[in-house]
Amino acid sequence: MPHPVLAQFARLLSSDFHSLRLRWLATLACVPVRFTILGSGSNGNCAYLETDATRLLIDAGFSARQIRQRLAGIGRSPETLDGILITHEHSDHIRGLDVLCRKLDIPIYCNRLTRDAIAYQMRECRLNFRVFETGSAFELGEVEIEAFSVPHDAQDPVGYLLRTAAANIGFLTDLGHATRLVLERVRPANVLLLEANHDLQLLQDDLKRPWSVKQRILSRHGHLSNGAAADALTELMNADLRHVFLGHLSRDCNRPDLAEGCVARRCAELGAAHVRLEVTSQDAPASTVELGVVPVSG
């Protein structure tokens, strides 16, 4: 049994530390977080997140020149990046990684199997990898990052929940179906990038893709359709979710109006007038969102 005086001192110390931490978080929350999807689609994906002291990319699926130009368009530069988070090793998520990181030595955050796959593709490059365990949480500056497994045809693909003092941002793209684990991990998001890859009828009617490719896309390790995105959003809908970006649209097998219409109808059925819906493009950045303060309670 601990001495009563020591036990009381420990409780006071713990209480004071908790109070100080809450005041510190509240101070951070006064600083807005800026979030921009620089582009999203079947041929390229990249997003930018900025807090007061931390700047990072999520994926680097455009050429290094394109990424630099798109960052310049929002008044930012890759020289200030603290890291790049990678969801998986497919080219539409890592196309600019070698040039960007070789020149600037930007740390690349990914799991071990994704690192091995990227290292094999870029054998002549010396890249600065920071490896995490899928299912773990870690900190990058002011951002707490939770990486969780998603069902997709890659080595070890992940989604992300990025926790900041001002808001939580979820990344849910490149997955064949939304598992219960996936939904639970991304549920705290105030802002969500959600895949709406294809319209089922357009995919079935497409003449460019052989049946084997269509089967892969439609499989449980492929991509979410517009209807599947609406179903996932139904499971995730809550009062704290404010902004949903529909991403990774197929240029051939989807249209922005079809994706937005399908998901907007579901939002209307759910009475979710508080949620702003925006369709992304791989040709230009989406609107920059300045995320406000999330109340901090004791």
Tab-separated table of C-alpha atoms in Angstrom:
chain	number	residue	atom	x	y	z
A	1	MET	CA	0.000	0.000	0.000
A	2	PRO	CA	1.443	3.434	-0.889
A	3	HIS	CA	1.774	5.981	1.898
A	4	PRO	CA	-1.430	8.161	2.055
A	5	VAL	CA	0.544	11.406	1.759
A	6	LEU	CA	2.462	10.126	-1.266
A	7	ALA	CA	-0.746	8.881	-2.869
A	8	GLN	CA	-2.407	12.288	-2.406
A	9	PHE	CA	0.661	14.037	-3.858
A	10	ALA	CA	0.577	11.724	-6.890
A	11	ARG	CA	-3.105	12.508	-7.468
A	12	LEU	CA	-2.464	16.247	-7.275
A	13	LEU	CA	0.486	15.975	-9.646
A	14	SER	CA	-1.565	13.959	-12.114
A	15	SER	CA	-4.450	16.436	-11.902
A	16	ASP	CA	-2.156	19.439	-12.420
A	17	PHE	CA	-0.480	17.777	-15.403
A	18	HIS	CA	-3.875	16.998	-16.972
A	19	SER	CA	-4.992	20.598	-16.445
A	20	LEU	CA	-1.798	21.961	-17.988
A	21	ARG	CA	-2.143	19.614	-20.963
A	22	LEU	CA	-5.727	20.760	-21.601
A	23	ARG	CA	-4.682	24.421	-21.447
A	24	TRP	CA	-1.834	23.681	-23.881
A	25	LEU	CA	-4.197	21.904	-26.289
A	26	ALA	CA	-6.667	24.769	-26.077
A	27	THR	CA	-3.878	27.196	-26.983
A	28	LEU	CA	-2.945	25.082	-30.009
A	29	ALA	CA	-6.586	24.882	-31.054
A	30	CYS	CA	-6.658	28.663	-31.480
A	31	VAL	CA	-4.378	28.191	-34.490
A	32	PRO	CA	-6.372	27.104	-37.563
A	33	VAL	CA	-5.401	24.012	-39.484
A	34	ARG	CA	-5.256	24.318	-43.272
A	35	PHE	CA	-6.098	21.320	-45.425
A	36	THR	CA	-5.992	21.106	-49.218
A	37	ILE	CA	-6.474	18.146	-51.524
A	38	LEU	CA	-3.972	19.012	-54.260
A	39	GLY	CA	-5.577	16.451	-56.574
A	40	SER	CA	-7.306	13.087	-56.450
A	41	GLY	CA	-8.181	10.584	-59.152
A	42	SER	CA	-7.114	7.367	-60.836
A	43	ASN	CA	-3.960	9.023	-62.203
A	44	GLY	CA	-2.762	10.965	-59.188
A	45	ASN	CA	-3.417	11.636	-55.503
A	46	CYS	CA	-1.864	14.128	-53.103
A	47	ALA	CA	-3.087	16.211	-50.160
A	48	TYR	CA	-1.517	18.869	-47.930
A	49	LEU	CA	-2.031	19.452	-44.198
A	50	GLU	CA	-0.644	22.365	-42.228
A	51	THR	CA	-0.750	23.286	-38.561
A	52	ASP	CA	1.119	26.140	-36.914
A	53	ALA	CA	4.382	24.175	-36.782
A	54	THR	CA	3.866	21.080	-38.964
A	55	ARG	CA	3.472	20.688	-42.725
A	56	LEU	CA	3.014	17.360	-44.453
A	57	LEU	CA	1.769	15.644	-47.590
A	58	ILE	CA	-0.433	12.603	-47.741
A	59	ASP	CA	0.714	10.655	-50.815
A	60	ALA	CA	2.754	12.073	-53.698
A	61	GLY	CA	1.023	10.710	-56.775
A	62	PHE	CA	1.879	13.517	-59.188
A	63	SER	CA	5.259	14.391	-60.652
A	64	ALA	CA	7.553	16.405	-58.398
A	65	ARG	CA	7.106	19.386	-60.736
A	66	GLN	CA	3.315	19.113	-60.520
A	67	ILE	CA	3.409	18.858	-56.740
A	68	ARG	CA	5.640	21.927	-56.538
A	69	GLN	CA	3.309	23.863	-58.837
A	70	ARG	CA	0.206	22.875	-56.914
A	71	LEU	CA	1.804	23.793	-53.600
A	72	ALA	CA	2.861	27.132	-55.086
A	73	GLY	CA	-0.762	27.690	-56.060
A	74	ILE	CA	-1.685	27.766	-52.366
A	75	GLY	CA	1.408	29.741	-51.399
A	76	ARG	CA	3.457	26.825	-50.108
A	77	SER	CA	6.700	25.055	-51.016
A	78	PRO	CA	7.958	21.456	-50.657
A	79	GLU	CA	11.094	22.792	-48.944
A	80	THR	CA	9.032	23.367	-45.786
A	81	LEU	CA	7.574	19.849	-45.579
A	82	ASP	CA	8.178	17.840	-42.409
A	83	GLY	CA	7.185	14.534	-43.974
A	84	ILE	CA	5.126	12.600	-46.517
A	85	LEU	CA	2.642	9.929	-45.437
A	86	ILE	CA	2.137	7.114	-47.941
A	87	THR	CA	-1.029	4.999	-48.077
A	88	HIS	CA	0.363	2.337	-50.446
A	89	GLU	CA	2.863	1.788	-53.243
A	90	HIS	CA	0.724	2.174	-56.388
A	91	SER	CA	2.073	4.722	-58.865
A	92	ASP	CA	-0.865	7.130	-58.551
A	93	HIS	CA	0.201	7.629	-54.920
A	94	ILE	CA	4.025	7.744	-55.181
A	95	ARG	CA	4.826	9.078	-58.669
A	96	GLY	CA	6.719	12.151	-57.448
A	97	LEU	CA	8.272	10.574	-54.395
A	98	ASP	CA	11.743	9.757	-55.699
A	99	VAL	CA	12.565	13.164	-57.208
A	100	LEU	CA	10.934	15.138	-54.411
A	101	CYS	CA	12.533	13.230	-51.553
A	102	ARG	CA	15.922	12.619	-53.160
A	103	LYS	CA	16.456	16.337	-53.690
A	104	LEU	CA	15.032	17.533	-50.380
A	105	ASP	CA	15.565	14.493	-48.099
A	106	ILE	CA	11.964	14.652	-46.905
A	107	PRO	CA	11.127	11.828	-44.478
A	108	ILE	CA	8.721	9.229	-45.912
A	109	TYR	CA	6.335	7.627	-43.420
A	110	CYS	CA	4.942	4.201	-44.317
A	111	ASN	CA	4.770	0.643	-43.034
A	112	ARG	CA	7.449	-1.968	-43.662
A	113	LEU	CA	5.853	-3.794	-46.608
A	114	THR	CA	5.058	-0.520	-48.359
A	115	ARG	CA	8.620	0.653	-47.776
A	116	ASP	CA	9.973	-2.566	-49.294
A	117	ALA	CA	7.712	-2.219	-52.344
A	118	ILE	CA	8.713	1.419	-52.885
A	119	ALA	CA	12.395	0.663	-52.351
A	120	TYR	CA	12.195	-2.074	-54.990
A	121	GLN	CA	10.557	0.268	-57.506
A	122	MET	CA	13.091	3.025	-56.789
A	123	ARG	CA	16.201	0.902	-56.373
A	124	GLU	CA	18.589	3.640	-57.495
A	125	CYS	CA	17.318	6.165	-54.942
A	126	ARG	CA	18.400	6.628	-51.336
A	127	LEU	CA	15.212	7.621	-49.550
A	128	ASN	CA	14.673	8.634	-45.937
A	129	PHE	CA	12.086	6.127	-44.699
A	130	ARG	CA	10.447	6.280	-41.269
A	131	VAL	CA	8.665	2.962	-40.761
A	132	PHE	CA	5.578	2.532	-38.581
A	133	GLU	CA	3.458	-0.490	-37.686
A	134	THR	CA	0.026	-0.691	-39.290
A	135	GLY	CA	-2.554	-0.231	-36.545
A	136	SER	CA	-0.263	2.019	-34.522
A	137	ALA	CA	-0.394	5.707	-33.655
A	138	PHE	CA	2.572	8.069	-33.779
A	139	GLU	CA	3.276	11.789	-33.755
A	140	LEU	CA	4.670	13.958	-36.512
A	141	GLY	CA	5.116	17.410	-35.028
A	142	GLU	CA	1.719	18.662	-33.877
A	143	VAL	CA	-0.190	15.895	-35.681
A	144	GLU	CA	-1.069	12.549	-34.129
A	145	ILE	CA	-1.349	9.951	-36.886
A	146	GLU	CA	-3.326	6.722	-36.698
A	147	ALA	CA	-2.679	4.250	-39.525
A	148	PHE	CA	-5.175	1.442	-40.054
A	149	SER	CA	-5.422	-1.416	-42.531
A	150	VAL	CA	-7.754	-1.150	-45.545
A	151	PRO	CA	-8.720	-3.920	-48.019
A	152	HIS	CA	-6.999	-3.126	-51.326
A	153	ASP	CA	-4.754	-4.998	-53.756
A	154	ALA	CA	-1.456	-3.618	-52.472
A	155	GLN	CA	1.202	-4.954	-50.088
A	156	ASP	CA	-0.110	-3.403	-46.861
A	157	PRO	CA	-2.399	-0.459	-47.714
A	158	VAL	CA	-3.556	1.901	-44.987
A	159	GLY	CA	-5.991	4.678	-44.313
A	160	TYR	CA	-5.239	7.510	-41.908
A	161	LEU	CA	-6.869	9.490	-39.163
A	162	LEU	CA	-4.900	12.674	-38.527
A	163	ARG	CA	-5.643	14.245	-35.156
A	164	THR	CA	-4.804	17.904	-34.604
A	165	ALA	CA	-5.790	20.298	-31.843
A	166	ALA	CA	-8.306	21.933	-34.192
A	167	ALA	CA	-9.880	18.981	-36.033
A	168	ASN	CA	-9.542	15.359	-37.117
A	169	ILE	CA	-9.029	14.510	-40.797
A	170	GLY	CA	-9.772	11.060	-42.197
A	171	PHE	CA	-8.396	9.422	-45.369
A	172	LEU	CA	-10.429	6.560	-46.772
A	173	THR	CA	-9.542	5.826	-50.392
A	174	ASP	CA	-8.408	2.772	-52.358
A	175	LEU	CA	-10.463	0.121	-50.617
A	176	GLY	CA	-12.781	-2.548	-51.943
A	177	HIS	CA	-15.190	-2.381	-49.027
A	178	ALA	CA	-15.495	-0.499	-45.754
A	179	THR	CA	-14.843	-2.995	-42.970
A	180	ARG	CA	-16.118	-2.492	-39.442
A	181	LEU	CA	-12.552	-1.754	-38.320
A	182	VAL	CA	-12.122	0.894	-41.017
A	183	LEU	CA	-15.374	2.614	-40.079
A	184	GLU	CA	-14.518	2.642	-36.391
A	185	ARG	CA	-11.038	4.049	-36.945
A	186	VAL	CA	-12.188	6.913	-39.177
A	187	ARG	CA	-15.392	7.725	-37.262
A	188	PRO	CA	-13.874	10.644	-35.256
A	189	ALA	CA	-13.144	12.590	-38.473
A	190	ASN	CA	-14.504	16.121	-38.812
A	191	VAL	CA	-13.232	16.209	-42.395
A	192	LEU	CA	-13.145	13.097	-44.565
A	193	LEU	CA	-11.651	12.189	-47.932
A	194	LEU	CA	-13.838	9.296	-49.107
A	195	GLU	CA	-13.331	7.259	-52.256
A	196	ALA	CA	-16.120	7.300	-54.872
A	197	ASN	CA	-14.231	5.611	-57.684
A	198	HIS	CA	-16.814	4.451	-60.187
A	199	ASP	CA	-20.417	4.322	-61.283
A	200	LEU	CA	-21.416	0.670	-61.588
A	201	GLN	CA	-23.201	1.081	-64.923
A	202	LEU	CA	-20.385	3.092	-66.508
A	203	LEU	CA	-17.857	0.500	-65.372
A	204	GLN	CA	-19.918	-2.370	-66.748
A	205	ASP	CA	-20.365	-0.560	-70.095
A	206	ASP	CA	-16.699	0.464	-70.381
A	207	LEU	CA	-15.025	-0.949	-73.499
A	208	LYS	CA	-11.427	-0.068	-72.562
A	209	ARG	CA	-11.090	-2.432	-69.629
A	210	PRO	CA	-11.061	-6.224	-69.951
A	211	TRP	CA	-13.362	-8.210	-67.698
A	212	SER	CA	-10.441	-9.234	-65.478
A	213	VAL	CA	-9.723	-5.577	-64.655
A	214	LYS	CA	-13.392	-4.889	-63.988
A	215	GLN	CA	-13.466	-7.864	-61.635
A	216	ARG	CA	-10.463	-6.478	-59.753
A	217	ILE	CA	-12.098	-3.053	-59.397
A	218	LEU	CA	-15.373	-4.590	-58.220
A	219	SER	CA	-13.722	-7.035	-55.817
A	220	ARG	CA	-13.557	-6.670	-52.043
A	221	HIS	CA	-9.958	-5.503	-52.505
A	222	GLY	CA	-10.683	-3.068	-55.334
A	223	HIS	CA	-12.377	0.338	-55.159
A	224	LEU	CA	-15.559	1.817	-53.695
A	225	SER	CA	-18.384	2.627	-56.096
A	226	ASN	CA	-20.525	5.740	-55.667
A	227	GLY	CA	-23.179	3.632	-53.962
A	228	ALA	CA	-20.640	1.987	-51.656
A	229	ALA	CA	-19.316	5.438	-50.724
A	230	ALA	CA	-22.854	6.515	-49.828
A	231	ASP	CA	-23.270	3.372	-47.717
A	232	ALA	CA	-20.001	4.035	-45.880
A	233	LEU	CA	-20.988	7.637	-45.247
A	234	THR	CA	-24.307	6.447	-43.818
A	235	GLU	CA	-22.356	4.459	-41.215
A	236	LEU	CA	-20.064	7.393	-40.457
A	237	MET	CA	-22.628	10.194	-40.292
A	238	ASN	CA	-22.618	12.130	-37.032
A	239	ALA	CA	-22.948	15.702	-35.817
A	240	ASP	CA	-19.176	16.266	-35.766
A	241	LEU	CA	-18.614	15.389	-39.446
A	242	ARG	CA	-18.565	18.698	-41.331
A	243	HIS	CA	-16.852	18.335	-44.703
A	244	VAL	CA	-16.685	15.323	-47.029
A	245	PHE	CA	-14.469	15.270	-50.112
A	246	LEU	CA	-15.285	12.591	-52.684
A	247	GLY	CA	-12.007	11.370	-54.147
A	248	HIS	CA	-10.254	8.970	-56.486
A	249	LEU	CA	-12.910	9.306	-59.216
A	250	SER	CA	-12.246	7.287	-62.360
A	251	ARG	CA	-11.952	9.509	-65.407
A	252	ASP	CA	-13.569	6.867	-67.652
A	253	CYS	CA	-16.021	5.128	-65.335
A	254	ASN	CA	-17.431	7.975	-63.270
A	255	ARG	CA	-18.542	11.586	-63.523
A	256	PRO	CA	-18.505	14.273	-60.830
A	257	ASP	CA	-22.261	14.826	-61.156
A	258	LEU	CA	-22.969	11.105	-60.713
A	259	ALA	CA	-20.737	10.793	-57.646
A	260	GLU	CA	-22.032	13.956	-56.019
A	261	GLY	CA	-25.656	13.180	-56.869
A	262	CYS	CA	-25.517	9.681	-55.398
A	263	VAL	CA	-23.919	10.767	-52.126
A	264	ALA	CA	-25.924	14.006	-51.859
A	265	ARG	CA	-29.178	12.065	-52.103
A	266	ARG	CA	-28.048	9.878	-49.226
A	267	CYS	CA	-27.103	12.933	-47.163
A	268	ALA	CA	-30.568	14.366	-47.797
A	269	GLU	CA	-32.183	11.105	-46.685
A	270	LEU	CA	-30.116	11.255	-43.505
A	271	GLY	CA	-30.996	14.897	-42.859
A	272	ALA	CA	-27.300	15.791	-42.960
A	273	ALA	CA	-27.636	19.424	-44.035
A	274	HIS	CA	-24.637	20.284	-41.837
A	275	VAL	CA	-22.219	18.332	-44.069
A	276	ARG	CA	-20.540	20.128	-46.954
A	277	LEU	CA	-19.949	17.809	-49.909
A	278	GLU	CA	-17.210	18.484	-52.479
A	279	VAL	CA	-16.010	16.400	-55.423
A	280	THR	CA	-12.254	16.447	-56.023
A	281	SER	CA	-10.406	16.396	-59.346
A	282	GLN	CA	-7.004	15.087	-60.355
A	283	ASP	CA	-6.550	18.132	-62.605
A	284	ALA	CA	-6.698	20.886	-59.972
A	285	PRO	CA	-6.679	21.361	-56.195
A	286	ALA	CA	-9.913	21.383	-54.225
A	287	SER	CA	-10.816	24.315	-52.004
A	288	THR	CA	-8.584	24.921	-48.996
A	289	VAL	CA	-10.395	24.277	-45.738
A	290	GLU	CA	-9.415	26.195	-42.609
A	291	LEU	CA	-10.481	23.993	-39.753
A	292	GLY	CA	-11.774	25.634	-36.621
A	293	VAL	CA	-11.525	24.881	-32.966
A	294	VAL	CA	-12.693	21.581	-31.516
A	295	PRO	CA	-13.877	22.142	-27.918
A	296	VAL	CA	-11.518	20.641	-25.354
A	297	SER	CA	-13.258	19.226	-22.291
A	298	GLY	CA	-11.842	17.867	-19.066
